[in-house]
Amino acid sequence: MSPNPLDIQSLVSDLRSTLTSTVLTPDSPGYTERIVRWSKTIPNNADIAATVVGCRKYGVPFAVASGRHTTSDASSCEDGLIIDLHLLNIVSVDPDARTITAAGGCIWRDVDEAAAQHGLATVGGTVNDRRRHGLIIDNLLSVKMVLADGSLVTASKQSLPDLFWAVRGAGQAFGVAVEFTFRAHEQRNPVWAGKLLFPLDKVELVFKFANDLMGTSDGDSAVMINISTSPRANGELAIAVAVFHNGSSESAQSIFQPLLDANPLVREVAERPYSQLNGMMNPTFRDRKRSVDKGAAYTIPLRPEFVRDVLAPEIRRLHSQIPASEETMILLEFYPTNKWSEIPVEATAHGHRGNFQNIMIAPRWKYAEHDAIAKQWALNVAGLVVKEREEYGPPIEEPITEYGNYDHLSARPRGVYGMNLERLVEVKKVYDPDNVFNKWYPLLKE
């Protein structure tokens, strides 16, 4: 239900008289460019707290946006207010303690570049996940948050440990994260990384290599594989392989030689600073048209026949159904799972740990009239991945959940948090019993 317009006006009046940040409304200069309700100047924690309390007072819905790297609607709000953190992007590094503290609006480039000045790095985004050190949340030491009642708290293993458990996997359901402190790791040497592109007829070779790598990598080598059309392959479906090795070109070539010897259409690999890894994938995730992401999990080894005979035809089918959908991609991760699997699933709220990999099904299209077709296509392909895993994948002991960051369509809280859901609900009742933070896998029913 939309809020009363008079309540919105009252909220705007209160905020403009209270905040140091500028409040933008549809009649404000610059509103169209930002499409946000406030944050023309750098927000502070008091502003954020006052905004949360004001929204509750007047019954105005709100959402929180930081890096905006999502295709879900969790960072947007119709007939309400957006707390935009993107200018809250300060990073500080303590090289002696080996910690990195990043404000809530930072993107990984901010963190990577600041850490690199001290020969350090932490586990970050999709490309520079450091599988020798587990998941991002396994390297999180503390988080400062504005809660639903406007209070500012710091959660860690020593302070509010129940909240700290919950936010490592479900932070969006508990408050506005305004500051993170991460454990840092020494990273002085450059890494060998880049992109190789192959025609689709090399599918057996590429996926045999990726499967084998997962059985031999010590955590220093990984690949991501993207199936999509490419201008470098005359507009046909191709296999783009993002390669990573935490070491020299010489040591990398001994591992990746089967791919290097396979006459790739594109060979753009080199030693580079570790801090550049996140940006390496930027051309893949260029400015989007209409888009949505859907996740699923698969197990190793993945049959090349599944990619060639199921996934590739599905992409072609979407192209035939929807004009201007050529930027659609299916992205498969091949990361060593040993480190993150050492930590029990119940140790954090994140329910997605185990000896399995993630696939991101990402339709991209142009016209709103095709929204339903594209979303249903993504759901159908995810179902095919699950069917493949159940019919041909090796048995594994742990239950398989959904990776929430890749699923913006159909997952339910149980599917994301698995065995942790009941405990999450109990912690939610303590810190946000009124369900103020109800975006993206809400834990309490309205």
Tab-separated table of C-alpha atoms in Angstrom:
chain	number	residue	atom	x	y	z
A	1	MET	CA	0.000	0.000	0.000
A	2	SER	CA	1.374	3.392	-0.996
A	3	PRO	CA	1.966	5.946	1.785
A	4	ASN	CA	-0.188	9.038	2.138
A	5	PRO	CA	1.339	11.872	0.035
A	6	LEU	CA	0.931	14.199	3.009
A	7	ASP	CA	3.064	11.841	5.106
A	8	ILE	CA	5.773	11.928	2.432
A	9	GLN	CA	5.666	15.727	2.446
A	10	SER	CA	5.955	15.753	6.227
A	11	LEU	CA	8.894	13.365	6.097
A	12	VAL	CA	10.676	15.484	3.488
A	13	SER	CA	10.124	18.598	5.599
A	14	ASP	CA	11.494	16.871	8.698
A	15	LEU	CA	14.554	15.527	6.884
A	16	ARG	CA	15.371	18.852	5.243
A	17	SER	CA	15.343	20.525	8.619
A	18	THR	CA	17.399	17.767	10.268
A	19	LEU	CA	19.941	16.252	7.870
A	20	THR	CA	23.241	17.644	6.700
A	21	SER	CA	22.635	15.789	3.413
A	22	THR	CA	20.474	17.247	0.670
A	23	VAL	CA	17.049	15.716	0.159
A	24	LEU	CA	16.010	15.312	-3.480
A	25	THR	CA	12.383	15.031	-4.579
A	26	PRO	CA	10.921	14.799	-8.107
A	27	ASP	CA	10.793	18.592	-8.409
A	28	SER	CA	14.442	19.046	-7.323
A	29	PRO	CA	17.263	19.867	-9.780
A	30	GLY	CA	19.366	16.747	-10.239
A	31	TYR	CA	16.618	14.330	-9.235
A	32	THR	CA	16.277	12.786	-12.671
A	33	GLU	CA	20.004	12.108	-12.846
A	34	ARG	CA	20.160	10.464	-9.472
A	35	ILE	CA	16.686	8.892	-9.235
A	36	VAL	CA	17.195	8.857	-5.510
A	37	ARG	CA	15.397	10.651	-2.734
A	38	TRP	CA	18.443	11.986	-0.949
A	39	SER	CA	22.246	12.139	-0.737
A	40	LYS	CA	23.679	14.982	-2.731
A	41	THR	CA	26.324	15.480	-0.084
A	42	ILE	CA	28.151	12.806	1.848
A	43	PRO	CA	25.757	11.152	4.321
A	44	ASN	CA	26.764	10.476	7.902
A	45	ASN	CA	25.560	7.910	10.385
A	46	ALA	CA	23.298	10.396	12.160
A	47	ASP	CA	21.613	11.264	8.859
A	48	ILE	CA	21.035	7.610	8.109
A	49	ALA	CA	19.604	6.959	11.563
A	50	ALA	CA	17.317	9.993	11.332
A	51	THR	CA	16.087	8.861	7.925
A	52	VAL	CA	15.246	5.363	9.142
A	53	VAL	CA	13.409	6.737	12.175
A	54	GLY	CA	11.590	9.338	10.051
A	55	CYS	CA	10.411	6.757	7.565
A	56	ARG	CA	9.024	4.647	10.377
A	57	LYS	CA	7.327	7.657	11.941
A	58	TYR	CA	5.436	8.551	8.776
A	59	GLY	CA	4.982	5.025	7.416
A	60	VAL	CA	7.049	5.747	4.297
A	61	PRO	CA	8.760	2.713	2.739
A	62	PHE	CA	12.461	2.939	2.003
A	63	ALA	CA	15.318	0.989	0.445
A	64	VAL	CA	19.086	1.123	0.874
A	65	ALA	CA	21.424	1.415	-2.116
A	66	SER	CA	25.203	1.185	-1.923
A	67	GLY	CA	27.126	-0.331	-4.835
A	68	ARG	CA	23.914	-1.027	-6.814
A	69	HIS	CA	25.351	-4.245	-8.260
A	70	THR	CA	22.058	-6.105	-8.460
A	71	THR	CA	19.201	-6.857	-10.802
A	72	SER	CA	16.736	-7.327	-7.947
A	73	ASP	CA	14.457	-4.551	-6.707
A	74	ALA	CA	15.928	-4.631	-3.204
A	75	SER	CA	17.826	-1.358	-3.728
A	76	SER	CA	14.901	0.568	-5.201
A	77	CYS	CA	11.587	1.827	-3.901
A	78	GLU	CA	8.441	3.108	-5.573
A	79	ASP	CA	6.507	5.846	-3.744
A	80	GLY	CA	9.105	5.921	-1.018
A	81	LEU	CA	12.679	6.906	-0.222
A	82	ILE	CA	16.113	5.574	-1.093
A	83	ILE	CA	19.029	5.887	1.304
A	84	ASP	CA	21.890	6.147	-1.165
A	85	LEU	CA	25.284	5.355	0.359
A	86	HIS	CA	27.417	5.675	-2.761
A	87	LEU	CA	29.298	8.748	-1.502
A	88	LEU	CA	30.060	7.023	1.770
A	89	ASN	CA	33.160	5.414	0.262
A	90	ILE	CA	36.126	6.022	2.543
A	91	VAL	CA	38.635	3.176	3.060
A	92	SER	CA	41.314	2.996	5.742
A	93	VAL	CA	44.027	0.350	6.062
A	94	ASP	CA	45.938	-0.698	9.166
A	95	PRO	CA	48.982	-2.513	7.764
A	96	ASP	CA	50.253	-3.514	11.203
A	97	ALA	CA	46.982	-5.099	12.275
A	98	ARG	CA	46.323	-6.260	8.704
A	99	THR	CA	42.803	-4.921	8.639
A	100	ILE	CA	40.819	-2.922	6.102
A	101	THR	CA	37.884	-0.739	7.138
A	102	ALA	CA	35.493	0.280	4.369
A	103	ALA	CA	32.443	2.523	4.552
A	104	GLY	CA	29.086	1.135	3.482
A	105	GLY	CA	29.024	2.819	0.069
A	106	CYS	CA	32.356	1.463	-1.135
A	107	ILE	CA	32.717	-0.739	-4.178
A	108	TRP	CA	35.465	-3.350	-4.355
A	109	ARG	CA	37.681	-1.125	-6.493
A	110	ASP	CA	37.866	1.320	-3.587
A	111	VAL	CA	38.925	-1.454	-1.232
A	112	ASP	CA	41.354	-3.148	-3.626
A	113	GLU	CA	43.233	0.016	-4.539
A	114	ALA	CA	43.584	1.193	-0.944
A	115	ALA	CA	44.818	-2.218	0.233
A	116	ALA	CA	47.292	-2.550	-2.638
A	117	GLN	CA	49.171	0.526	-1.450
A	118	HIS	CA	50.220	-1.560	1.562
A	119	GLY	CA	50.824	-4.861	-0.242
A	120	LEU	CA	47.566	-6.254	1.142
A	121	ALA	CA	44.266	-7.588	-0.160
A	122	THR	CA	41.091	-9.088	1.199
A	123	VAL	CA	38.498	-11.413	-0.237
A	124	GLY	CA	36.348	-9.377	-2.595
A	125	GLY	CA	33.942	-9.541	-5.501
A	126	THR	CA	33.297	-12.151	-8.157
A	127	VAL	CA	36.642	-12.050	-9.907
A	128	ASN	CA	39.064	-11.619	-7.052
A	129	ASP	CA	37.538	-14.109	-4.659
A	130	ARG	CA	40.544	-15.494	-2.800
A	131	ARG	CA	39.601	-19.121	-2.378
A	132	ARG	CA	42.654	-19.700	-0.182
A	133	HIS	CA	40.950	-17.548	2.477
A	134	GLY	CA	37.299	-18.565	2.268
A	135	LEU	CA	34.313	-16.327	1.634
A	136	ILE	CA	34.027	-12.586	2.144
A	137	ILE	CA	32.011	-13.112	5.323
A	138	ASP	CA	34.717	-15.440	6.662
A	139	ASN	CA	37.123	-12.488	6.548
A	140	LEU	CA	34.705	-9.981	8.093
A	141	LEU	CA	35.817	-8.951	11.591
A	142	SER	CA	33.084	-6.462	12.450
A	143	VAL	CA	30.295	-4.404	10.943
A	144	LYS	CA	28.846	-1.091	12.108
A	145	MET	CA	25.102	-0.811	11.504
A	146	VAL	CA	22.130	1.490	11.921
A	147	LEU	CA	19.309	-0.651	13.272
A	148	ALA	CA	15.556	-0.255	12.858
A	149	ASP	CA	15.237	1.849	16.014
A	150	GLY	CA	17.900	4.288	14.773
A	151	SER	CA	20.624	3.035	17.106
A	152	LEU	CA	24.193	2.655	15.864
A	153	VAL	CA	25.842	-0.614	16.924
A	154	THR	CA	28.972	-2.596	16.138
A	155	ALA	CA	28.550	-6.334	15.705
A	156	SER	CA	31.467	-8.755	15.972
A	157	LYS	CA	32.279	-12.072	17.600
A	158	GLN	CA	32.860	-10.149	20.846
A	159	SER	CA	30.006	-7.623	20.585
A	160	LEU	CA	26.446	-8.680	19.741
A	161	PRO	CA	27.619	-12.075	18.439
A	162	ASP	CA	24.075	-13.180	17.569
A	163	LEU	CA	23.653	-10.166	15.293
A	164	PHE	CA	27.125	-10.733	13.830
A	165	TRP	CA	26.162	-14.319	13.036
A	166	ALA	CA	23.002	-13.143	11.300
A	167	VAL	CA	24.480	-10.355	9.191
A	168	ARG	CA	27.074	-12.713	7.723
A	169	GLY	CA	24.608	-13.882	5.131
A	170	ALA	CA	21.435	-11.876	5.832
A	171	GLY	CA	22.651	-8.371	6.625
A	172	GLN	CA	20.014	-6.675	4.474
A	173	ALA	CA	17.341	-7.938	6.856
A	174	PHE	CA	18.814	-6.284	9.953
A	175	GLY	CA	19.883	-2.726	9.222
A	176	VAL	CA	21.974	-0.308	7.198
A	177	ALA	CA	25.613	-1.389	7.142
A	178	VAL	CA	27.689	1.793	7.319
A	179	GLU	CA	31.149	0.316	7.925
A	180	PHE	CA	32.911	-3.039	7.481
A	181	THR	CA	36.254	-4.178	8.895
A	182	PHE	CA	37.924	-7.053	7.062
A	183	ARG	CA	40.915	-9.235	7.731
A	184	ALA	CA	43.628	-8.479	5.169
A	185	HIS	CA	46.186	-10.823	3.639
A	186	GLU	CA	49.601	-10.131	2.187
A	187	GLN	CA	49.525	-9.794	-1.613
A	188	ARG	CA	52.718	-8.239	-2.929
A	189	ASN	CA	53.266	-10.312	-6.042
A	190	PRO	CA	51.329	-9.683	-9.253
A	191	VAL	CA	48.894	-12.296	-10.509
A	192	TRP	CA	48.471	-13.880	-13.916
A	193	ALA	CA	44.971	-13.321	-15.227
A	194	GLY	CA	42.908	-12.377	-18.231
A	195	LYS	CA	40.561	-13.690	-20.872
A	196	LEU	CA	40.642	-16.486	-23.419
A	197	LEU	CA	37.901	-16.851	-26.031
A	198	PHE	CA	37.050	-20.088	-27.827
A	199	PRO	CA	34.488	-21.104	-30.432
A	200	LEU	CA	31.706	-23.285	-29.095
A	201	ASP	CA	33.169	-26.371	-30.786
A	202	LYS	CA	35.946	-26.330	-28.149
A	203	VAL	CA	33.410	-27.022	-25.403
A	204	GLU	CA	34.771	-30.494	-24.555
A	205	LEU	CA	38.336	-29.261	-24.209
A	206	VAL	CA	37.437	-26.200	-22.134
A	207	PHE	CA	35.155	-27.966	-19.679
A	208	LYS	CA	37.457	-30.958	-19.304
A	209	PHE	CA	40.189	-28.517	-18.322
A	210	ALA	CA	37.915	-26.700	-15.852
A	211	ASN	CA	36.730	-29.944	-14.272
A	212	ASP	CA	40.290	-31.233	-13.940
A	213	LEU	CA	41.497	-27.933	-12.469
A	214	MET	CA	39.069	-28.292	-9.572
A	215	GLY	CA	40.715	-31.591	-8.671
A	216	THR	CA	44.271	-30.242	-8.791
A	217	SER	CA	44.206	-26.551	-7.800
A	218	ASP	CA	45.730	-25.658	-4.439
A	219	GLY	CA	43.519	-22.570	-4.275
A	220	ASP	CA	45.774	-20.354	-6.360
A	221	SER	CA	44.089	-21.112	-9.702
A	222	ALA	CA	40.487	-20.764	-10.857
A	223	VAL	CA	38.363	-19.985	-13.904
A	224	MET	CA	34.998	-18.471	-14.722
A	225	ILE	CA	33.336	-19.489	-17.976
A	226	ASN	CA	30.833	-17.334	-19.821
A	227	ILE	CA	28.639	-18.690	-22.613
A	228	SER	CA	27.335	-15.856	-24.781
A	229	THR	CA	27.566	-14.361	-28.239
A	230	SER	CA	30.751	-12.484	-29.085
A	231	PRO	CA	31.679	-10.036	-31.852
A	232	ARG	CA	35.100	-11.725	-31.827
A	233	ALA	CA	33.347	-14.948	-32.880
A	234	ASN	CA	31.368	-13.297	-35.700
A	235	GLY	CA	28.377	-12.839	-33.419
A	236	GLU	CA	28.077	-16.560	-32.713
A	237	LEU	CA	27.928	-18.258	-29.337
A	238	ALA	CA	31.385	-18.599	-27.856
A	239	ILE	CA	33.127	-19.624	-24.640
A	240	ALA	CA	34.889	-16.846	-22.764
A	241	VAL	CA	37.194	-18.090	-20.021
A	242	ALA	CA	38.359	-15.693	-17.317
A	243	VAL	CA	41.545	-17.263	-15.951
A	244	PHE	CA	43.254	-16.502	-12.644
A	245	HIS	CA	46.492	-17.683	-11.084
A	246	ASN	CA	48.078	-16.194	-7.997
A	247	GLY	CA	51.613	-16.425	-9.307
A	248	SER	CA	53.943	-15.738	-12.211
A	249	SER	CA	53.341	-16.249	-15.919
A	250	GLU	CA	55.773	-19.143	-15.889
A	251	SER	CA	53.988	-21.043	-13.135
A	252	ALA	CA	50.586	-20.250	-14.674
A	253	GLN	CA	51.506	-21.551	-18.097
A	254	SER	CA	52.403	-24.954	-16.704
A	255	ILE	CA	48.845	-25.183	-15.386
A	256	PHE	CA	46.880	-23.485	-18.170
A	257	GLN	CA	48.880	-24.854	-21.118
A	258	PRO	CA	45.998	-27.008	-22.446
A	259	LEU	CA	43.930	-23.849	-22.961
A	260	LEU	CA	46.814	-21.778	-24.287
A	261	ASP	CA	47.642	-24.475	-26.851
A	262	ALA	CA	44.039	-24.678	-28.089
A	263	ASN	CA	44.319	-21.672	-30.458
A	264	PRO	CA	41.944	-19.296	-28.647
A	265	LEU	CA	40.262	-16.624	-30.747
A	266	VAL	CA	41.294	-14.093	-28.118
A	267	ARG	CA	44.295	-14.373	-25.820
A	268	GLU	CA	44.467	-11.451	-23.417
A	269	VAL	CA	46.402	-12.762	-20.426
A	270	ALA	CA	49.233	-11.144	-18.535
A	271	GLU	CA	50.726	-10.511	-15.143
A	272	ARG	CA	48.905	-7.615	-13.488
A	273	PRO	CA	48.433	-6.087	-10.042
A	274	TYR	CA	45.974	-7.993	-7.908
A	275	SER	CA	43.970	-4.805	-7.411
A	276	GLN	CA	42.989	-4.816	-11.099
A	277	LEU	CA	41.160	-8.135	-11.008
A	278	ASN	CA	37.666	-6.848	-10.260
A	279	GLY	CA	37.848	-4.424	-13.171
A	280	MET	CA	38.858	-7.236	-15.491
A	281	MET	CA	35.230	-8.328	-15.807
A	282	ASN	CA	33.767	-4.851	-16.335
A	283	PRO	CA	33.406	-5.258	-20.129
A	284	THR	CA	31.273	-8.351	-19.515
A	285	PHE	CA	28.956	-6.418	-17.199
A	286	ARG	CA	28.661	-3.305	-19.335
A	287	ASP	CA	25.716	-0.921	-19.209
A	288	ARG	CA	22.658	-3.069	-19.133
A	289	LYS	CA	19.375	-3.091	-20.941
A	290	ARG	CA	16.568	-4.851	-19.116
A	291	SER	CA	18.083	-7.599	-17.045
A	292	VAL	CA	17.582	-10.140	-14.327
A	293	ASP	CA	19.799	-12.776	-12.711
A	294	LYS	CA	18.833	-16.271	-11.629
A	295	GLY	CA	21.142	-18.624	-9.780
A	296	ALA	CA	21.475	-22.368	-9.492
A	297	ALA	CA	24.089	-24.786	-8.174
A	298	TYR	CA	25.890	-27.585	-9.986
A	299	THR	CA	28.487	-30.162	-9.057
A	300	ILE	CA	31.853	-31.117	-10.528
A	301	PRO	CA	32.438	-32.675	-12.987
A	302	LEU	CA	30.013	-30.810	-15.232
A	303	ARG	CA	29.328	-32.656	-18.464
A	304	PRO	CA	30.429	-30.748	-21.581
A	305	GLU	CA	27.441	-32.345	-23.326
A	306	PHE	CA	25.126	-30.440	-21.002
A	307	VAL	CA	26.648	-27.143	-22.068
A	308	ARG	CA	26.657	-28.024	-25.762
A	309	ASP	CA	23.298	-29.788	-26.025
A	310	VAL	CA	21.222	-27.972	-23.383
A	311	LEU	CA	22.583	-24.575	-22.338
A	312	ALA	CA	23.717	-23.373	-25.770
A	313	PRO	CA	20.418	-24.280	-27.480
A	314	GLU	CA	18.542	-22.531	-24.665
A	315	ILE	CA	20.413	-19.280	-25.335
A	316	ARG	CA	19.633	-19.592	-29.047
A	317	ARG	CA	15.996	-20.220	-28.204
A	318	LEU	CA	15.839	-17.004	-26.215
A	319	HIS	CA	17.436	-15.103	-29.095
A	320	SER	CA	14.718	-16.424	-31.401
A	321	GLN	CA	11.964	-15.401	-28.989
A	322	ILE	CA	13.207	-11.983	-27.927
A	323	PRO	CA	14.797	-9.392	-30.207
A	324	ALA	CA	17.873	-7.569	-28.900
A	325	SER	CA	18.720	-10.264	-26.343
A	326	GLU	CA	22.207	-10.947	-27.691
A	327	GLU	CA	23.888	-9.786	-24.459
A	328	THR	CA	22.354	-12.715	-22.568
A	329	MET	CA	24.948	-14.838	-20.808
A	330	ILE	CA	25.303	-17.955	-18.709
A	331	LEU	CA	28.215	-17.686	-16.289
A	332	LEU	CA	29.724	-20.731	-14.577
A	333	GLU	CA	32.123	-20.553	-11.642
A	334	PHE	CA	34.929	-23.055	-11.196
A	335	TYR	CA	36.437	-22.264	-7.778
A	336	PRO	CA	38.173	-24.623	-5.349
A	337	THR	CA	35.680	-25.294	-2.558
A	338	ASN	CA	38.016	-26.625	0.137
A	339	LYS	CA	38.461	-23.475	2.202
A	340	TRP	CA	34.865	-22.319	2.497
A	341	SER	CA	33.730	-25.907	3.156
A	342	GLU	CA	35.979	-26.109	6.232
A	343	ILE	CA	33.534	-23.826	8.062
A	344	PRO	CA	30.257	-25.473	9.125
A	345	VAL	CA	27.125	-24.195	7.423
A	346	GLU	CA	25.622	-23.203	10.763
A	347	ALA	CA	28.658	-21.071	11.731
A	348	THR	CA	27.192	-18.089	9.851
A	349	ALA	CA	23.738	-17.321	8.488
A	350	HIS	CA	24.984	-17.938	4.946
A	351	GLY	CA	23.381	-21.240	4.042
A	352	HIS	CA	25.289	-21.871	0.825
A	353	ARG	CA	28.463	-23.794	1.655
A	354	GLY	CA	29.594	-27.075	0.247
A	355	ASN	CA	31.301	-28.917	-2.570
A	356	PHE	CA	29.274	-27.331	-5.347
A	357	GLN	CA	29.566	-24.425	-7.773
A	358	ASN	CA	27.348	-21.516	-8.808
A	359	ILE	CA	25.894	-20.731	-12.189
A	360	MET	CA	24.382	-17.352	-13.039
A	361	ILE	CA	21.700	-17.298	-15.720
A	362	ALA	CA	21.525	-13.722	-16.962
A	363	PRO	CA	19.072	-12.752	-19.713
A	364	ARG	CA	19.514	-9.236	-21.103
A	365	TRP	CA	16.883	-7.684	-23.370
A	366	LYS	CA	15.523	-4.319	-24.481
A	367	TYR	CA	11.732	-4.056	-24.309
A	368	ALA	CA	9.377	-4.296	-21.327
A	369	GLU	CA	6.934	-6.368	-23.343
A	370	HIS	CA	9.421	-9.259	-23.162
A	371	ASP	CA	9.941	-9.168	-19.394
A	372	ALA	CA	7.783	-12.186	-18.606
A	373	ILE	CA	9.343	-14.314	-21.356
A	374	ALA	CA	12.894	-13.534	-20.234
A	375	LYS	CA	12.194	-14.207	-16.573
A	376	GLN	CA	10.446	-17.489	-17.302
A	377	TRP	CA	13.333	-18.510	-19.542
A	378	ALA	CA	15.781	-17.936	-16.679
A	379	LEU	CA	13.653	-20.025	-14.329
A	380	ASN	CA	13.422	-22.818	-16.891
A	381	VAL	CA	17.187	-22.907	-17.426
A	382	ALA	CA	17.778	-23.007	-13.660
A	383	GLY	CA	15.460	-25.991	-13.518
A	384	LEU	CA	17.509	-27.715	-16.199
A	385	VAL	CA	20.674	-27.137	-14.166
A	386	VAL	CA	19.071	-28.722	-11.115
A	387	LYS	CA	17.860	-31.660	-13.213
A	388	GLU	CA	21.366	-32.159	-14.622
A	389	ARG	CA	22.863	-32.090	-11.132
A	390	GLU	CA	20.358	-34.601	-9.799
A	391	GLU	CA	20.699	-36.993	-12.741
A	392	TYR	CA	24.415	-36.835	-13.473
A	393	GLY	CA	26.158	-35.110	-10.556
A	394	PRO	CA	28.098	-36.997	-7.911
A	395	PRO	CA	26.375	-37.462	-4.554
A	396	ILE	CA	27.312	-34.946	-1.883
A	397	GLU	CA	26.460	-34.939	1.808
A	398	GLU	CA	25.536	-31.315	2.435
A	399	PRO	CA	22.140	-29.880	1.427
A	400	ILE	CA	22.314	-27.557	-1.585
A	401	THR	CA	20.718	-24.139	-1.251
A	402	GLU	CA	20.458	-21.109	-3.528
A	403	TYR	CA	23.194	-18.472	-3.720
A	404	GLY	CA	21.136	-15.417	-2.843
A	405	ASN	CA	23.302	-12.892	-4.690
A	406	TYR	CA	22.598	-14.687	-7.968
A	407	ASP	CA	18.893	-15.207	-7.439
A	408	HIS	CA	16.521	-12.313	-8.041
A	409	LEU	CA	13.429	-14.191	-9.140
A	410	SER	CA	12.021	-17.116	-7.247
A	411	ALA	CA	14.040	-18.181	-4.227
A	412	ARG	CA	12.363	-18.241	-0.837
A	413	PRO	CA	14.132	-17.710	2.483
A	414	ARG	CA	14.249	-21.452	3.121
A	415	GLY	CA	15.906	-22.018	-0.230
A	416	VAL	CA	18.598	-19.429	0.544
A	417	TYR	CA	19.265	-19.966	4.258
A	418	GLY	CA	18.414	-23.649	4.611
A	419	MET	CA	19.004	-25.015	8.118
A	420	ASN	CA	19.809	-21.509	9.403
A	421	LEU	CA	16.365	-20.058	8.765
A	422	GLU	CA	14.811	-20.760	12.171
A	423	ARG	CA	17.698	-19.177	14.062
A	424	LEU	CA	17.645	-16.194	11.687
A	425	VAL	CA	13.975	-15.612	12.385
A	426	GLU	CA	14.614	-15.603	16.139
A	427	VAL	CA	17.447	-13.073	15.817
A	428	LYS	CA	15.252	-10.973	13.538
A	429	LYS	CA	12.567	-10.826	16.232
A	430	VAL	CA	15.135	-9.350	18.632
A	431	TYR	CA	16.647	-6.663	16.395
A	432	ASP	CA	13.847	-5.845	13.945
A	433	PRO	CA	10.550	-7.244	15.264
A	434	ASP	CA	8.513	-4.795	13.177
A	435	ASN	CA	10.149	-6.044	9.963
A	436	VAL	CA	11.358	-2.589	8.925
A	437	PHE	CA	14.087	-4.129	6.768
A	438	ASN	CA	11.935	-6.367	4.614
A	439	LYS	CA	13.655	-6.325	1.222
A	440	TRP	CA	15.189	-9.352	-0.493
A	441	TYR	CA	14.242	-12.616	1.200
A	442	PRO	CA	12.132	-11.209	4.078
A	443	LEU	CA	12.395	-13.264	7.238
A	444	LEU	CA	9.102	-12.273	8.882
A	445	LYS	CA	5.684	-12.472	7.322
A	446	GLU	CA	3.718	-9.231	7.033
